[in-house]
CSV table of C-alpha atoms in Angstrom, one decimal:
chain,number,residue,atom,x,y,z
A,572,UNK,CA,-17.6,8.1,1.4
A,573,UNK,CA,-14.9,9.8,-0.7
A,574,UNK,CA,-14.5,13.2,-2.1
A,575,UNK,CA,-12.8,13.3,-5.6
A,576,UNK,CA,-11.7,16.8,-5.5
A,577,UNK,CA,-9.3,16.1,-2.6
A,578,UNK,CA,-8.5,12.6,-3.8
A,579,UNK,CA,-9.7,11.0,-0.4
A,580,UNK,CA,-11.9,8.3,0.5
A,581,UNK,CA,-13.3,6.8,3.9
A,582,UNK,CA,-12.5,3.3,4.9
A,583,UNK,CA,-13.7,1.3,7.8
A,584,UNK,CA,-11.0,-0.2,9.8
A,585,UNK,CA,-10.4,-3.4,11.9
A,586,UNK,CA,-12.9,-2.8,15.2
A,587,UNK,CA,-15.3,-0.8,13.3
A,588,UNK,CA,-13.5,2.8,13.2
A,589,UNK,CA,-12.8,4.8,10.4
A,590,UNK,CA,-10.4,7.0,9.0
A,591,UNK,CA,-9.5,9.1,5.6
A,592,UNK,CA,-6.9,8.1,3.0
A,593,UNK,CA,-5.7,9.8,0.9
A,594,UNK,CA,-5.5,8.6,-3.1
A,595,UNK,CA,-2.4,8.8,-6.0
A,596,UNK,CA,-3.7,10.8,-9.3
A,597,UNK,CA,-3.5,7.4,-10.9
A,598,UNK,CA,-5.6,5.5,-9.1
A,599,UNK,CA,-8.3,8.1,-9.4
A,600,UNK,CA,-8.7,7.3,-12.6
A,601,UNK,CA,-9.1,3.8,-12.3
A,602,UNK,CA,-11.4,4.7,-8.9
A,603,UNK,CA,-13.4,7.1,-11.6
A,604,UNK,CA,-13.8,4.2,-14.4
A,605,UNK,CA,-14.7,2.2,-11.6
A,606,UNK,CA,-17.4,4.5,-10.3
A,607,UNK,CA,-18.9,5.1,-13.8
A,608,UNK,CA,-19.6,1.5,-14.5
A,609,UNK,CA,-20.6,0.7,-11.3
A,610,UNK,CA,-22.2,3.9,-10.8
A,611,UNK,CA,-22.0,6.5,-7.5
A,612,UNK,CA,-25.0,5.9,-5.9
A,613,UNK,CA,-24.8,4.7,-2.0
A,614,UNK,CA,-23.5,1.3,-1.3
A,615,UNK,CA,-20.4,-0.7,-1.3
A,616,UNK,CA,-17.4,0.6,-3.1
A,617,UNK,CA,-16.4,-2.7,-4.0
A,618,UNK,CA,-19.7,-4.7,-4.3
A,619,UNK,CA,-19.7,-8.5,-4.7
A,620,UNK,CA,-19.9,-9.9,-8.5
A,621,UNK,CA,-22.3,-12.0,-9.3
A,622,UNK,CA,-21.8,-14.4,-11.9
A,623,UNK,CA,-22.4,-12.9,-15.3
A,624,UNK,CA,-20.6,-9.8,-14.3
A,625,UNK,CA,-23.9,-8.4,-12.6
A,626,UNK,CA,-23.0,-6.3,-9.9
A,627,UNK,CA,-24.4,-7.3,-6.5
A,628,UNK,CA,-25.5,-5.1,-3.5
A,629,UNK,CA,-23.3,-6.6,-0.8
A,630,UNK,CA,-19.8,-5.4,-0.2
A,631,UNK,CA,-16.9,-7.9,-2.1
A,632,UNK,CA,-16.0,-10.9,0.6
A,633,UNK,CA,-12.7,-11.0,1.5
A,634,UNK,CA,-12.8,-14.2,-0.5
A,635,UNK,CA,-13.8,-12.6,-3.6
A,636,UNK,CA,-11.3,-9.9,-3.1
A,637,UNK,CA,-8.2,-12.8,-2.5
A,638,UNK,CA,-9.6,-15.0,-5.2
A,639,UNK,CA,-9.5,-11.9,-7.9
A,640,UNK,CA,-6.1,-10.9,-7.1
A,641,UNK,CA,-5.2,-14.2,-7.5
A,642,UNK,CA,-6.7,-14.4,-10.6
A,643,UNK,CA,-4.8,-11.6,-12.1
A,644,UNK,CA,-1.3,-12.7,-10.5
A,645,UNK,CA,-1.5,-15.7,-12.7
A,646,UNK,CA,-2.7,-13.5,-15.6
A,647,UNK,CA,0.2,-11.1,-15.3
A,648,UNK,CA,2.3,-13.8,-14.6
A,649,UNK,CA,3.8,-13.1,-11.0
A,650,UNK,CA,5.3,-15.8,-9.5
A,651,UNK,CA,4.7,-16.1,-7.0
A,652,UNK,CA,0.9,-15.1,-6.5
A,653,UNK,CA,0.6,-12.7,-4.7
A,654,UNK,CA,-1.5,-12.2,-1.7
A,655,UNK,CA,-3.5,-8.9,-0.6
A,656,UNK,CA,-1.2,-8.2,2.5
A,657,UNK,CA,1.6,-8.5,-0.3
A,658,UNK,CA,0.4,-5.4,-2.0
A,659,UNK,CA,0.3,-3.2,2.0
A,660,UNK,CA,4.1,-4.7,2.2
A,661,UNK,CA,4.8,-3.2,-1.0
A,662,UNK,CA,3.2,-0.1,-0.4
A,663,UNK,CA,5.0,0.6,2.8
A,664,UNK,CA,7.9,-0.9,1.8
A,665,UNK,CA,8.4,1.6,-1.3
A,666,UNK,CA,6.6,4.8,0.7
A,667,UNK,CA,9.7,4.0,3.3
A,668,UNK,CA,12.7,3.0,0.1
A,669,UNK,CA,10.9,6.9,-1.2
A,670,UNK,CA,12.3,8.4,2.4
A,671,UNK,CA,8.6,9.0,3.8
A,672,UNK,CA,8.8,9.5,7.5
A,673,UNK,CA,8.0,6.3,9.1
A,674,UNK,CA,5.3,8.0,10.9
A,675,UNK,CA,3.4,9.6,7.9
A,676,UNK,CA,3.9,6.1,6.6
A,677,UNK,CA,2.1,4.8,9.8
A,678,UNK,CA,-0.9,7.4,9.3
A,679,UNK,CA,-1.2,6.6,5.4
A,680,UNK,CA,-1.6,2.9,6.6
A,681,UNK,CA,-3.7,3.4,9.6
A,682,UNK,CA,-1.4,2.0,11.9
A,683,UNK,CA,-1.8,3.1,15.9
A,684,UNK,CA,1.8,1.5,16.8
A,685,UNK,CA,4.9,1.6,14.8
A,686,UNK,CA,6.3,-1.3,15.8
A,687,UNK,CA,3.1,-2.8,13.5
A,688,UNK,CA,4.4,-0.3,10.5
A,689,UNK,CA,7.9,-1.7,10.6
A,690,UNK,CA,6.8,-5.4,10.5
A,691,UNK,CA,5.9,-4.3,6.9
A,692,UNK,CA,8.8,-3.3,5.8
A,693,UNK,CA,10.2,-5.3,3.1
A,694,UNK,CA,13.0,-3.7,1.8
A,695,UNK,CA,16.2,-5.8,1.2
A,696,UNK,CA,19.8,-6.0,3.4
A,697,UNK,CA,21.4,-4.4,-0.2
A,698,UNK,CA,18.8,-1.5,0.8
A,699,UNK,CA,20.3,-1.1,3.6
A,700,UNK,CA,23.8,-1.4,2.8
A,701,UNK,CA,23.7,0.9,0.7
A,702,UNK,CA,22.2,3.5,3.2
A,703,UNK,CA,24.8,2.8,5.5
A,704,UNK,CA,27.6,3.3,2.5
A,705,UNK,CA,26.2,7.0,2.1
A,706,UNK,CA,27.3,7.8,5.7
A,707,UNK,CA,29.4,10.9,5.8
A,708,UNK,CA,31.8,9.1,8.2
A,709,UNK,CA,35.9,9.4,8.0
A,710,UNK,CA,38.1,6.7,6.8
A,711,UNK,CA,41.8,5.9,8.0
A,712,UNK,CA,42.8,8.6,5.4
A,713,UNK,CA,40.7,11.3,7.0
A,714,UNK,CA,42.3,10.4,10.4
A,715,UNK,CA,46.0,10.2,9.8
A,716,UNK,CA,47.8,13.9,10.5
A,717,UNK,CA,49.0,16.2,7.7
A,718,UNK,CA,52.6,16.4,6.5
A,719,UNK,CA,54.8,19.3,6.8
């Protein structure tokens, strides 16, 4: 289910819950395109293709889903292809580089555990570096005693 107006949609998660994310402006209108040509009766938000471009009536395999992303890496040339858990490791990745709270970060990903969200994280050691550099934190100079 999703609601347009609020920019939220339903998923179903791993052991059969579900939960609400939310959705960026942009990818609204590519979820609105989307919806026009495949049109927003009940079924399967992404449906399996059929060869031919017909749409089908199942929901898209993970397969399908790998196999397409693929196919657009090599298109866009992005070397290397990338992988669909590449794209939640980039997504929590810049949510956290942004300075989103690790736990909205957690929620927007539909992690339970944080340990889980932080096994995402792939921003670099220069990342942190230079977080550490912006430390308020007194040097030698700071320390030494003032002159007469």
């Amino acid at each position: 289910s999703s609601d347009l107006r609020t920019r939220t949609v339903g998923l179903w998660v791993k052991g059969g819950g579900r939960r609400t994310a939310s959705l960026h402006v942009g990818t609204m209108e590519h979820l609105e395109y989307w919806l026009d040509l495949r049109g927003e009766g009940a079924g399967p938000l992404f449906p399996s293709l059929r060869k031919g471009g017909y749409i089908g009536e199942q929901p898209m395999s993970d397969h399908q889903y790998w196999k397409m992303l693929h196919q657009r890496s090599e298109e866009a040339g992005v070397d290397p292809v990338i992988s669909p858990h590449d794209l939640r490791r980039w997504y929590v990745s810049s949510l956290l580089d942004g300075g989103v709270d690790i736990f909205q970060v957690m929620r927007s990903v539909g992690h339970r555990r944080v340990d889980t969200t932080f096994r995402y994280d792939r921003r670099s050691q220069n990342r942190l570096r230079d977080v550490v550099d912006g430390l308020n934190l007194p040097g030698l100079i700071d320390l030494e005693p003032e002159e007469d």
